[in-house]
């Protein structure tokens, strides 16, 4: 069985990190071996790689011949760690996978557990989840827009975007007590009900945000420098995008109409009326444009959802899986037993496998969950869009200038925590 | 340096010790390294953006090159694959250099007690200030930076000369 | 995606086309799992992708699972399994193709010939689970450092847990810690 490290790669970490040219034979062109083209290391510490992405570039002058992405600098072992934790405790770890969209990861993991246990989710919780997911999408896109524009030399968009993002983070803090890593979404529903201040704050946000999107568009959409730097760069054809496993706005910018919210509706998405913005050319500009439209569509969904939030509990009443509220413990012996069972041992899930996918801000976020019949999962695999998008970077950047690479990296909206897990 | 204030008007000469003057200069224009690892880097960006505005403390300029920066904010979990890189960046910084470990993962490994994560960045580089939180709020980061400023203000000549740099 | 055709039953078509490759079919929570013979998995995937009425044209995910402590059963004859999650954009449905991989010959033919997206997903499985994909164009590690020994997601590999420092055991732990604390100014 092939198990050991290849001999060429044995050695100290620092040496293999710097790498030997011989290892690259077959991956870069033969011209690099003779030194005719330049091998350049971009990252893992580079201001425009959005974290710790390392790109090995083969350059002919300014033109990129080969681009070899290298990830794993943020590999955290989250999948392995969840295997050693009970299902409910795993939720806190999924927050930190894609740290720009924590609620999405919560939701996909929790939905996989719910699917496996056939656990019901009250309608109120589902509607609140939709609101949270759309707010997460907006805040994730805001960070994307700010940093993408910053990379391309537009500083002010960054400042505006983070101003609005603070409003959303304040709302998340109301919900869960944490600005980013809330773990608000739990198996069977939500952690707590909405606080009283939440809906007025949301109303305020929904009222002002469309005008702010107008501001961003005024800054960028017709800006000739922006258009020159983005149009016709990093073009991906629809068939190629599908073969490369691209999802989300990046795929839709190539003109493929696939949004999991529409195709396989989950939660209460089928009730809401929204469009799926599509691009035509699949270049950097179209990816930008699609995400800008998604701001408006998300606001549309939130507006419809907040108009009609049903009453009732926010967590399933199935006491085998959901701990009873504190007040019940003083009155009911049964509640004490359930509470003790759930907080010491946790609940058990069958020895089966499920796969759940939802539409995250970056694309399809999937969770493959395999139980053991006990209280801990056998295997959790998170399918993350950034991983696929980074693997496609090599194809997308071929033949472009090195300055365009920065735009391409920004336009696919990668998060290294998402890719490395 | 409380004596220098605009209220005193056109005061020609101020006497102070060299230590105080140098330390004041170091705290007033401390350039952090533009170095983000994980979740905490997003909060670090929030700190520098409009709402929290880190430039109030003379830190608006993030240098991408370690040669030009004084402060390394280790924002996020340090993996075993990244550890040599972090150490190399630290070695490239010119003295005096300071390290702020931002967040639980950088300080102690946080929730990730596993094969991939270095259990605290202080295993590879010396750290001056630890900021707790997962991720810390921007206010917490600012507090950590001000704590570091306080510490720098108390530095002495003999520490510079004997090479006991951090 | 050419003209609209009626969706066909993938299980029936597969059983008809590959009678000996399909071992059994399992339904759980509205998900269909088709367990196939390891050597024929690529033909099965190609068939699912190209056949009229199926058109599972998008590779969503490849994941692996390690059944380590459990003894082999009739349903799970080997230690490892690799699952391909396919999605059909035309019919909006998913299917899982699963194949079991023995421990002493942990190899699976590569699916990069069917979908380019399989490239990194297979590299990840080789890296984390130690299942090698025969014919893979770039079989390097992807997440772990290149000199890492072993495959961390296997169930017999420990998590790599370190004892947590408290005031009662801090002295003991610091003795064993690799330290970078040289030249540190005492408080």
XYZ file of C-alpha atoms in Angstrom:
774
model
C 0.000 0.000 0.000
C 1.264 3.445 -0.882
C 1.476 5.275 2.382
C 4.738 6.979 3.036
C 5.909 10.398 2.022
C 7.668 10.458 -1.346
C 11.423 10.446 -0.911
C 11.860 13.707 -2.703
C 9.635 15.410 -0.164
C 11.291 14.082 2.946
C 13.167 16.697 4.890
C 12.654 19.539 7.206
C 9.510 21.583 6.988
C 11.254 24.786 6.063
C 13.135 23.122 3.218
C 10.066 21.551 1.677
C 8.220 24.787 2.092
C 10.820 26.604 0.071
C 10.737 23.698 -2.322
C 13.076 22.282 -4.871
C 12.626 22.910 -8.552
C 12.934 19.229 -9.405
C 9.716 18.490 -7.526
C 7.848 20.700 -9.901
C 8.749 18.771 -13.039
C 5.546 18.004 -14.843
C 3.596 20.668 -13.002
C 5.289 23.689 -14.543
C 6.465 23.936 -18.116
C 9.878 22.658 -19.173
C 11.037 26.212 -19.760
C 11.023 26.786 -16.007
C 13.534 23.985 -15.510
C 16.116 25.767 -17.590
C 15.416 29.071 -15.950
C 13.925 30.629 -19.047
C 10.779 31.546 -17.185
C 10.621 32.901 -13.678
C 9.220 30.953 -10.743
C 7.710 33.337 -8.248
C 6.226 32.576 -4.879
C 3.174 34.638 -4.008
C 2.118 34.228 -0.426
C 1.363 32.761 2.069
C 2.023 36.203 3.452
C 0.734 38.514 0.777
C -1.713 41.373 1.189
C -4.006 40.376 -1.644
C -4.303 36.630 -1.204
C -7.064 37.094 1.393
C -5.319 35.111 4.053
C -2.715 32.467 3.798
C -2.986 31.236 0.238
C 0.276 30.440 -1.478
C 0.513 30.613 -5.234
C 3.487 29.361 -7.130
C 3.605 31.323 -10.350
C 5.552 30.619 -13.470
C 6.003 33.912 -15.232
C 7.138 34.899 -18.673
C 7.692 38.572 -18.086
C 4.411 39.671 -16.575
C 2.392 36.887 -18.132
C 1.319 33.913 -16.052
C 2.191 30.584 -17.664
C 1.271 28.345 -14.752
C -0.327 29.074 -11.439
C -0.112 26.368 -8.799
C -2.178 27.144 -5.716
C -1.019 25.674 -2.437
C -3.465 25.611 0.455
C -3.416 24.061 3.886
C -1.741 26.882 5.771
C -4.946 27.186 7.745
C -5.795 23.502 8.000
C -7.300 23.294 11.447
C -8.400 19.688 11.691
C -12.001 20.702 12.295
C -13.413 17.533 10.728
C -11.325 15.334 12.983
C -12.153 17.433 16.034
C -15.892 17.183 15.406
C -15.510 13.391 15.310
C -14.407 13.505 18.920
C -17.252 15.735 20.051
C -20.965 15.233 20.563
C -23.225 16.425 17.811
C -24.421 19.550 19.534
C -20.918 20.588 20.545
C -19.754 20.243 16.971
C -21.896 23.235 16.028
C -19.494 25.611 17.751
C -16.654 24.346 15.593
C -18.515 24.733 12.318
C -18.720 28.483 12.937
C -15.025 28.782 12.451
C -14.826 26.944 9.158
C -15.954 29.777 6.950
C -15.541 32.693 9.302
C -17.287 35.126 7.007
C -20.435 33.027 6.899
C -20.674 31.286 10.269
C -24.456 30.940 10.178
C -24.298 29.029 6.909
C -21.965 26.441 8.322
C -24.082 26.132 11.437
C -27.139 25.630 9.310
C -25.708 23.027 6.985
C -24.304 20.964 9.834
C -27.467 21.274 11.872
C -29.634 20.419 8.869
C -27.589 17.285 8.300
C -28.195 16.256 11.909
C -31.889 17.045 11.584
C -32.170 15.057 8.385
C -30.504 12.101 10.001
C -32.698 12.175 13.099
C -35.846 13.268 11.225
C -36.054 16.066 13.784
C -38.719 18.699 13.304
C -37.911 22.408 13.224
C -40.654 24.859 14.238
C -41.733 27.259 11.553
C -40.703 30.320 13.523
C -37.178 28.969 13.774
C -37.093 28.308 10.045
C -38.093 31.854 9.176
C -35.544 33.304 11.593
C -32.925 31.042 10.093
C -33.692 32.427 6.659
C -33.283 35.986 7.951
C -29.982 35.061 9.577
C -28.720 33.319 6.465
C -29.515 36.292 4.278
C -27.907 38.710 6.734
C -24.860 36.480 6.696
C -24.816 36.564 2.932
C -24.923 40.356 2.962
C -22.143 40.705 5.517
C -19.988 38.194 3.715
C -20.482 39.998 0.426
C -19.661 43.276 2.161
C -16.295 41.968 3.267
C -15.755 40.578 -0.212
C -16.591 43.894 -1.840
C -14.436 45.875 0.552
C -11.365 43.703 0.182
C -11.814 43.109 -3.537
C -12.040 46.841 -4.153
C -9.080 47.430 -1.844
C -6.991 44.985 -3.840
C -7.868 46.792 -7.022
C -6.918 50.127 -5.542
C -10.270 51.514 -4.422
C -9.803 52.289 -0.754
C -13.045 54.061 0.053
C -15.330 51.122 -0.744
C -13.626 49.245 2.074
C -14.519 51.909 4.612
C -18.133 52.130 3.476
C -18.613 48.354 3.454
C -17.301 47.894 6.954
C -19.541 50.664 8.192
C -22.621 48.714 7.100
C -21.186 45.425 8.240
C -21.054 46.701 11.792
C -24.833 47.106 11.736
C -25.243 43.429 10.891
C -22.692 42.344 13.468
C -24.555 44.343 16.085
C -27.680 42.385 15.210
C -25.813 39.095 15.479
C -24.564 40.206 18.851
C -28.132 40.819 19.965
C -29.059 37.313 18.878
C -26.188 35.308 20.243
C -23.953 37.535 22.341
C -21.089 37.219 19.877
C -20.310 39.381 16.890
C -19.133 36.671 14.555
C -19.111 33.160 15.997
C -22.593 32.991 17.421
C -23.414 29.267 17.195
C -26.956 30.590 17.171
C -28.423 27.813 15.072
C -28.752 24.557 16.957
C -30.188 21.116 16.190
C -33.953 21.421 16.271
C -34.128 25.193 15.948
C -32.331 28.128 17.485
C -30.489 28.847 20.692
C -32.918 31.535 21.938
C -35.822 33.511 20.651
C -35.329 36.904 19.040
C -34.643 39.698 21.525
C -37.037 42.659 21.453
C -34.462 45.006 19.960
C -33.754 42.796 16.987
C -36.679 43.555 14.704
C -36.424 47.369 15.008
C -32.708 47.137 14.270
C -33.415 44.909 11.293
C -36.073 47.294 10.045
C -33.604 50.159 10.273
C -31.022 48.166 8.369
C -33.449 47.109 5.660
C -34.540 50.709 5.244
C -31.109 52.187 4.793
C -29.222 49.410 3.075
C -30.603 49.655 -0.491
C -29.430 53.269 -0.653
C -26.016 52.207 0.537
C -25.843 49.635 -2.253
C -26.573 52.482 -4.637
C -23.569 54.251 -3.157
C -21.291 51.302 -3.787
C -22.543 51.006 -7.334
C -21.973 54.698 -7.883
C -18.397 54.198 -6.747
C -17.619 51.231 -8.915
C -20.079 50.180 -11.617
C -19.371 52.944 -14.092
C -15.900 53.680 -12.883
C -13.693 53.437 -15.996
C -10.645 52.242 -14.063
C -12.676 49.551 -12.371
C -14.202 48.388 -15.643
C -10.863 48.353 -17.420
C -9.374 46.197 -14.740
C -12.251 43.758 -14.501
C -13.876 43.302 -17.897
C -12.670 40.351 -19.898
C -10.393 39.115 -17.119
C -10.515 35.545 -15.860
C -13.243 34.378 -18.207
C -14.778 30.990 -17.402
C -17.094 29.307 -19.876
C -20.229 27.673 -18.412
C -19.219 24.099 -19.281
C -15.762 24.669 -17.893
C -17.179 26.167 -14.716
C -19.370 23.117 -14.142
C -16.527 20.721 -14.822
C -14.311 22.601 -12.395
C -16.939 22.291 -9.681
C -17.655 25.976 -9.332
C -20.815 26.968 -7.514
C -22.631 29.999 -6.267
C -22.190 33.493 -7.691
C -19.020 32.442 -9.482
C -20.945 29.849 -11.469
C -23.913 32.131 -12.033
C -21.646 34.834 -13.417
C -20.880 32.379 -16.220
C -24.579 32.183 -16.974
C -25.493 28.849 -15.384
C -28.774 29.227 -13.575
C -28.231 27.127 -10.494
C -29.120 28.411 -7.082
C -29.808 25.753 -4.447
C -32.334 28.073 -2.825
C -34.415 27.691 -5.987
C -33.384 24.255 -7.219
C -33.712 22.291 -3.999
C -35.538 24.671 -1.667
C -34.845 24.307 2.011
C -36.257 26.076 5.092
C -38.956 28.516 3.987
C -37.253 29.749 0.825
C -40.016 28.587 -1.576
C -42.362 31.154 -0.020
C -40.300 34.140 -1.013
C -40.165 35.837 -4.322
C -36.653 36.620 -5.469
C -34.575 36.524 -8.599
C -31.353 34.752 -9.296
C -29.038 37.259 -10.975
C -27.054 35.791 -13.853
C -23.977 37.033 -15.633
C -23.183 36.654 -19.304
C -19.458 36.631 -19.829
C -18.112 34.920 -16.731
C -15.400 37.503 -16.199
C -14.362 39.350 -13.062
C -16.795 42.157 -13.729
C -19.751 39.789 -14.045
C -18.897 38.106 -10.777
C -18.822 41.527 -9.180
C -22.114 42.469 -10.790
C -23.869 39.250 -9.724
C -22.869 39.755 -6.113
C -23.993 43.367 -6.189
C -27.428 42.208 -7.346
C -27.485 39.567 -4.637
C -27.373 42.350 -2.044
C -30.715 43.545 -3.338
C -32.207 40.075 -3.614
C -31.202 39.263 -0.045
C -32.836 42.443 1.185
C -35.962 41.427 -0.735
C -36.022 38.041 0.998
C -35.474 39.596 4.429
C -38.275 42.076 3.857
C -40.708 39.312 2.951
C -39.578 37.091 5.786
C -39.754 39.696 8.532
C -43.246 40.702 7.515
C -44.496 37.276 8.388
C -42.703 35.685 11.318
C -45.037 33.110 12.846
C -45.329 32.723 16.617
C -44.594 29.668 18.653
C -41.467 28.004 19.953
C -38.088 28.398 18.294
C -36.864 24.930 19.155
C -38.264 21.493 18.645
C -40.163 20.044 21.587
C -38.681 16.610 21.029
C -37.023 16.108 24.394
C -34.927 13.187 23.168
C -32.788 15.612 21.213
C -33.464 19.097 22.546
C -32.780 19.967 26.187
C -35.754 21.278 28.164
C -35.843 24.944 29.160
C -34.445 25.835 32.532
C -37.852 26.637 34.017
C -39.076 23.089 33.447
C -36.308 21.538 35.508
C -37.807 22.620 38.807
C -41.148 21.021 38.061
C -40.625 17.869 36.099
C -38.482 14.853 36.946
C -38.586 13.790 33.324
C -37.105 17.098 32.285
C -34.263 16.640 34.762
C -33.510 13.215 33.304
C -33.514 14.537 29.741
C -31.368 17.478 30.753
C -28.865 15.224 32.454
C -28.756 12.791 29.530
C -28.326 15.495 26.923
C -25.658 17.458 28.739
C -23.577 14.491 29.804
C -23.882 11.924 27.067
C -25.598 13.768 24.261
C -28.073 12.299 21.816
C -27.409 9.364 19.550
C -27.745 9.328 15.810
C -28.147 6.238 13.612
C -25.281 4.552 11.800
C -26.293 6.091 8.494
C -25.018 8.728 6.120
C -26.620 11.905 4.813
C -25.507 14.721 2.567
C -27.060 18.156 2.815
C -26.189 21.139 0.649
C -27.261 24.744 1.004
C -26.427 27.892 -0.864
C -23.805 29.848 1.018
C -22.480 33.267 0.034
C -19.654 31.621 -1.873
C -21.522 28.676 -3.306
C -22.653 25.221 -2.406
C -21.813 24.378 1.201
C -22.299 20.681 1.759
C -22.106 18.495 4.808
C -21.592 14.769 4.613
C -22.407 13.280 7.979
C -21.959 9.655 8.919
C -23.115 8.529 12.332
C -21.966 5.593 14.406
C -25.159 4.814 16.258
C -23.578 6.496 19.262
C -23.327 10.073 20.393
C -20.388 11.073 18.229
C -20.205 11.158 14.452
C -18.018 8.755 12.539
C -17.200 11.186 9.789
C -18.056 14.783 9.025
C -16.957 16.121 5.694
C -17.657 19.707 4.816
C -17.744 20.419 1.125
C -16.686 23.999 0.860
C -16.898 26.222 -2.199
C -13.583 28.010 -1.673
C -11.697 24.739 -1.986
C -13.136 24.163 -5.443
C -12.625 27.764 -6.479
C -8.983 27.793 -5.447
C -8.407 24.592 -7.373
C -9.775 26.394 -10.417
C -7.526 29.445 -9.989
C -4.793 27.878 -12.088
C -7.107 27.463 -15.059
C -8.630 30.914 -14.662
C -5.415 32.872 -14.466
C -3.533 31.279 -17.343
C -2.310 33.839 -19.830
C -3.212 36.846 -17.731
C -0.950 39.481 -16.279
C 0.153 39.151 -12.688
C -1.789 42.288 -11.745
C -4.975 40.664 -13.034
C -4.406 37.666 -10.822
C -5.176 39.844 -7.818
C -8.541 40.690 -9.352
C -9.272 37.059 -10.166
C -8.497 35.925 -6.625
C -10.732 38.659 -5.272
C -13.560 37.913 -7.665
C -14.009 34.260 -6.735
C -14.308 35.346 -3.099
C -12.157 32.800 -1.357
C -11.895 32.332 2.363
C -8.937 30.245 3.385
C -10.579 28.898 6.489
C -13.363 27.672 4.246
C -10.960 25.951 1.935
C -8.626 24.399 4.489
C -11.047 23.553 7.278
C 4.382 63.500 28.312
C 1.539 65.275 29.868
C 3.365 68.577 29.907
C 3.149 69.019 26.164
C -0.286 70.228 25.399
C -1.665 72.992 23.361
C -2.846 74.781 26.480
C 0.704 75.750 27.293
C 0.941 77.830 24.142
C 4.288 78.584 22.548
C 6.560 76.917 25.029
C 10.037 77.014 23.578
C 11.867 74.200 25.317
C 10.712 70.991 26.887
C 13.076 68.966 28.948
C 12.578 65.261 29.090
C 14.641 62.150 29.202
C 15.772 60.472 26.011
C 14.103 57.258 27.072
C 10.753 58.938 27.364
C 11.113 60.723 24.069
C 12.101 57.575 22.174
C 9.378 55.507 23.793
C 6.855 58.185 22.998
C 7.937 58.069 19.387
C 7.654 54.316 19.291
C 4.137 54.256 20.632
C 2.881 57.148 18.574
C 3.630 55.674 15.165
C 3.609 51.947 15.492
C 3.163 50.262 12.160
C 1.597 46.837 12.316
C 2.410 44.084 9.860
C -0.435 43.433 7.434
C -0.727 39.853 8.474
C -3.989 38.010 8.913
C -4.461 34.326 9.457
C -8.050 33.462 10.233
C -11.225 34.753 11.837
C -9.407 37.285 14.014
C -8.021 38.943 10.905
C -11.565 39.954 9.992
C -11.986 41.602 13.381
C -8.596 43.225 12.891
C -9.897 44.642 9.631
C -12.998 45.878 11.452
C -10.734 47.591 13.949
C -8.962 49.424 11.170
C -12.134 50.291 9.304
C -14.506 53.152 9.809
C -16.299 52.290 13.054
C -13.314 51.659 15.282
C -10.661 53.574 13.370
C -7.343 52.346 14.655
C -5.578 55.344 13.122
C -6.546 57.277 16.231
C -3.606 55.486 17.799
C -1.164 56.178 14.997
C -1.635 52.786 13.376
C -3.410 53.568 10.136
C -0.558 52.323 8.059
C -0.317 48.564 7.716
C 2.908 47.531 6.136
C 2.889 44.418 4.022
C 6.637 44.054 4.380
C 7.964 42.802 7.720
C 11.053 44.972 7.253
C 9.018 48.112 7.684
C 6.780 47.086 10.537
C 7.160 47.218 14.299
C 4.253 45.166 15.516
C 3.102 41.730 14.446
C -0.501 41.026 15.298
C -0.861 37.248 15.102
C -4.532 37.221 14.230
C -5.803 33.683 14.168
C -4.826 30.070 14.527
C -1.259 29.154 13.693
C -1.064 25.775 12.033
C 1.947 23.547 11.913
C 2.259 24.251 8.212
C 2.181 27.996 8.818
C 4.492 28.011 11.847
C 7.782 28.196 9.887
C 6.367 31.086 7.899
C 5.367 32.992 11.027
C 8.816 32.467 12.505
C 10.468 33.625 9.300
C 8.343 36.756 9.191
C 9.244 37.487 12.776
C 12.929 37.032 12.036
C 12.659 39.471 9.150
C 11.268 42.245 11.307
C 13.735 44.826 12.500
C 14.220 45.445 16.178
C 12.477 46.845 18.200
C 9.682 44.462 17.337
C 6.635 43.517 19.274
C 4.176 40.658 18.999
C 0.543 40.789 19.962
C -1.212 37.448 20.061
C -4.806 38.109 19.112
C -7.459 35.621 20.073
C -7.591 32.335 21.885
C -6.206 30.237 19.067
C -3.026 32.279 18.742
C -2.616 32.529 22.502
C -3.236 28.950 23.532
C -4.638 26.880 20.688
C -8.177 27.749 21.719
C -10.829 25.192 20.866
C -8.489 23.312 18.556
C -6.518 20.970 20.687
C -5.467 18.723 17.830
C -2.750 17.609 15.455
C -2.834 20.605 13.149
C -2.641 23.615 15.420
C 0.345 24.996 17.285
C -0.824 25.272 20.878
C -0.101 28.942 21.221
C 2.097 31.073 19.024
C 4.409 31.614 22.020
C 5.846 28.197 21.257
C 7.568 29.672 18.229
C 7.914 33.408 18.853
C 7.950 35.466 22.061
C 4.715 37.312 22.685
C 4.297 40.649 24.458
C 0.547 40.966 24.847
C -2.153 38.327 24.721
C -5.698 39.302 23.835
C -8.400 36.801 24.775
C -11.601 36.218 22.866
C -12.795 34.119 19.986
C -12.519 36.432 18.125
C -11.825 39.441 20.373
C -13.979 42.476 19.859
C -12.261 45.450 18.247
C -12.353 47.206 21.604
C -10.439 44.324 23.105
C -7.803 44.551 20.413
C -7.472 48.280 20.983
C -7.129 47.621 24.682
C -4.389 45.115 23.945
C -2.562 47.612 21.789
C -2.826 50.290 24.456
C -1.510 47.806 27.002
C 1.469 47.273 24.729
C 1.931 51.034 24.496
C 1.988 51.266 28.268
C 4.597 48.587 28.378
C 6.780 50.282 25.777
C 6.609 53.534 27.701
C 8.247 51.755 30.612
C 11.242 50.464 28.652
C 14.755 51.393 29.668
C 18.050 52.070 27.962
C 19.843 49.139 29.477
C 17.340 46.797 27.844
C 18.222 48.180 24.425
C 21.937 48.013 25.029
C 22.113 44.534 26.518
C 20.204 43.297 23.506
C 17.413 41.853 25.524
C 15.058 42.553 22.736
C 11.819 40.812 22.339
C -28.592 20.018 -21.221
C -30.217 19.716 -24.590
C -33.848 18.784 -24.847
C -36.081 18.044 -21.907
C -36.505 14.321 -21.371
C -38.262 12.430 -18.673
C -36.083 11.558 -15.687
C -35.283 7.879 -15.518
C -34.671 5.674 -12.536
C -30.896 5.516 -12.079
C -30.992 2.303 -10.069
C -32.857 0.335 -12.717
C -30.703 1.629 -15.541
C -27.510 0.887 -13.663
C -28.600 -2.630 -12.730
C -29.462 -3.270 -16.337
C -26.201 -1.906 -17.699
C -23.793 -3.115 -14.987
C -25.471 -6.155 -13.427
C -22.359 -7.354 -11.601
C -20.985 -3.930 -10.596
C -23.949 -2.828 -8.512
C -23.776 -4.595 -5.164
C -26.764 -3.168 -3.369
C -28.860 -0.048 -3.156
C -29.796 1.700 0.031
C -32.411 4.313 0.788
C -32.154 6.556 3.814
C -33.780 9.925 4.434
C -34.762 10.266 0.767
C -31.212 9.692 -0.360
C -30.229 6.907 -2.704
C -26.909 5.231 -2.191
C -25.662 2.886 -4.883
C -22.813 0.691 -3.743
C -20.691 -0.383 -6.686
C -17.617 -2.463 -7.357
C -14.404 -0.491 -6.913
C -12.844 -1.351 -10.253
C -15.882 -0.236 -12.226
C -16.674 2.979 -10.434
C -15.410 5.180 -13.261
C -17.604 3.496 -15.865
C -20.551 3.872 -13.526
C -19.855 7.574 -13.028
C -19.474 8.132 -16.756
C -22.722 6.279 -17.377
C -24.540 8.376 -14.789
C -23.178 11.553 -16.289
C -23.907 10.852 -19.941
C -27.022 8.685 -20.095
C -30.184 10.299 -21.329
C -32.646 10.618 -18.497
C -29.969 10.650 -15.796
C -27.477 13.407 -16.628
C -25.819 13.684 -13.239
C -23.530 16.296 -14.684
C -22.177 17.973 -11.564
C -19.785 16.433 -9.086
C -20.783 17.914 -5.765
C -18.391 16.200 -3.450
C -16.175 13.205 -2.950
C -15.904 12.109 0.630
C -14.391 9.189 2.382
C -15.203 7.317 5.553
C -13.205 5.001 7.744
C -15.106 2.203 9.521
C -12.052 1.341 11.572
C -13.074 -0.138 14.896
C -16.079 -1.958 13.473
C -15.580 -5.484 12.185
C -16.475 -6.001 8.520
C -20.077 -6.950 7.832
C -21.936 -8.009 4.749
C -23.054 -4.442 4.109
C -19.617 -3.007 4.848
C -17.111 -5.543 3.637
C -14.038 -3.317 3.820
C -12.489 -0.716 6.090
C -12.754 2.386 3.911
C -15.441 3.749 1.653
C -15.393 6.541 -0.906
C -18.637 8.317 -1.756
C -19.268 10.377 -4.856
C -22.104 12.853 -4.501
C -23.528 13.652 -7.889
C -26.084 16.235 -8.810
C -28.189 16.643 -11.910
C -28.769 20.256 -12.843
C -31.511 19.290 -15.248
C -33.604 17.157 -12.907
C -32.524 18.745 -9.602
C -31.753 15.515 -7.851
C -28.834 13.917 -6.133
C -27.385 10.460 -5.935
C -24.559 8.910 -3.986
C -22.248 6.357 -5.535
C -20.298 4.527 -2.918
C -17.496 2.060 -3.192
C -15.679 0.109 -0.528
C -11.915 0.111 -0.391
C -9.871 -2.553 1.417
C -7.170 -1.498 3.819
C -4.331 -3.492 2.260
C -4.992 -2.161 -1.232
C -6.359 1.324 -0.608
C -6.577 2.490 -4.204
C -9.445 3.707 -6.343
C -9.280 4.670 -10.024
C -9.285 8.407 -10.439
C -12.368 10.338 -11.470
C -10.391 13.249 -12.872
C -11.052 11.824 -16.322
C -14.766 12.370 -15.737
C -14.739 15.676 -13.878
C -11.820 18.029 -13.466
C -13.266 19.031 -10.115
C -12.280 15.629 -8.748
C -8.638 16.630 -8.841
C -8.380 18.449 -5.544
C -11.109 16.440 -3.842
C -9.120 13.274 -4.493
C -5.904 14.907 -3.392
C -7.637 15.801 -0.160
C -8.751 12.203 0.408
C -5.255 10.914 -0.304
C -3.879 13.474 2.111
C -6.356 13.017 4.920
C -7.473 9.397 4.599
C -4.663 7.742 2.711
C -6.718 6.341 -0.139
C -4.680 6.617 -3.291
C -6.266 7.432 -6.620
C -4.658 5.535 -9.457
C -3.825 7.645 -12.457
C -4.209 10.939 -10.641
C -2.290 13.679 -12.472
C -0.962 15.444 -9.391
C -0.878 13.147 -6.347
C 0.728 15.506 -3.855
C -0.559 16.340 -0.419
C -2.876 19.290 -0.434
C -3.677 20.316 3.144
C -0.993 18.868 5.368
C 2.689 19.834 5.060
C 4.528 17.805 2.451
C 6.680 16.072 5.045
C 3.795 15.005 7.262
C 3.832 11.369 8.238
C 0.538 9.485 8.146
C -3.012 10.419 7.286
C -4.700 12.285 10.118
C -8.361 11.525 9.413
C -7.955 7.754 9.797
C -9.778 6.614 12.878
C -6.729 4.859 14.319
C -4.670 8.050 14.228
C -5.037 9.970 17.499
C -6.397 13.473 17.530
C -3.066 14.813 18.755
C -4.453 16.147 21.978
C -2.194 18.120 24.304
C -2.770 18.366 28.041
C -4.316 21.669 28.983
C -2.185 23.877 31.188
C -3.492 24.756 34.631
C -1.664 26.264 37.551
C -1.157 22.856 39.181
C 0.577 21.283 36.177
C 2.162 24.267 34.449
C 5.687 23.435 35.621
C 5.417 19.871 34.402
C 4.143 20.873 30.968
C 6.578 23.708 30.374
C 9.402 21.244 30.914
C 8.335 19.304 27.823
C 7.299 22.212 25.636
C 9.416 23.105 22.643
C 10.008 26.696 23.501
C 10.543 29.836 21.567
C 10.614 31.866 24.700
C 14.333 32.535 24.546
C 15.437 36.057 25.332
C 12.184 36.918 26.936
C 12.369 39.843 29.341
C 11.162 38.864 32.761
C 8.216 40.829 33.954
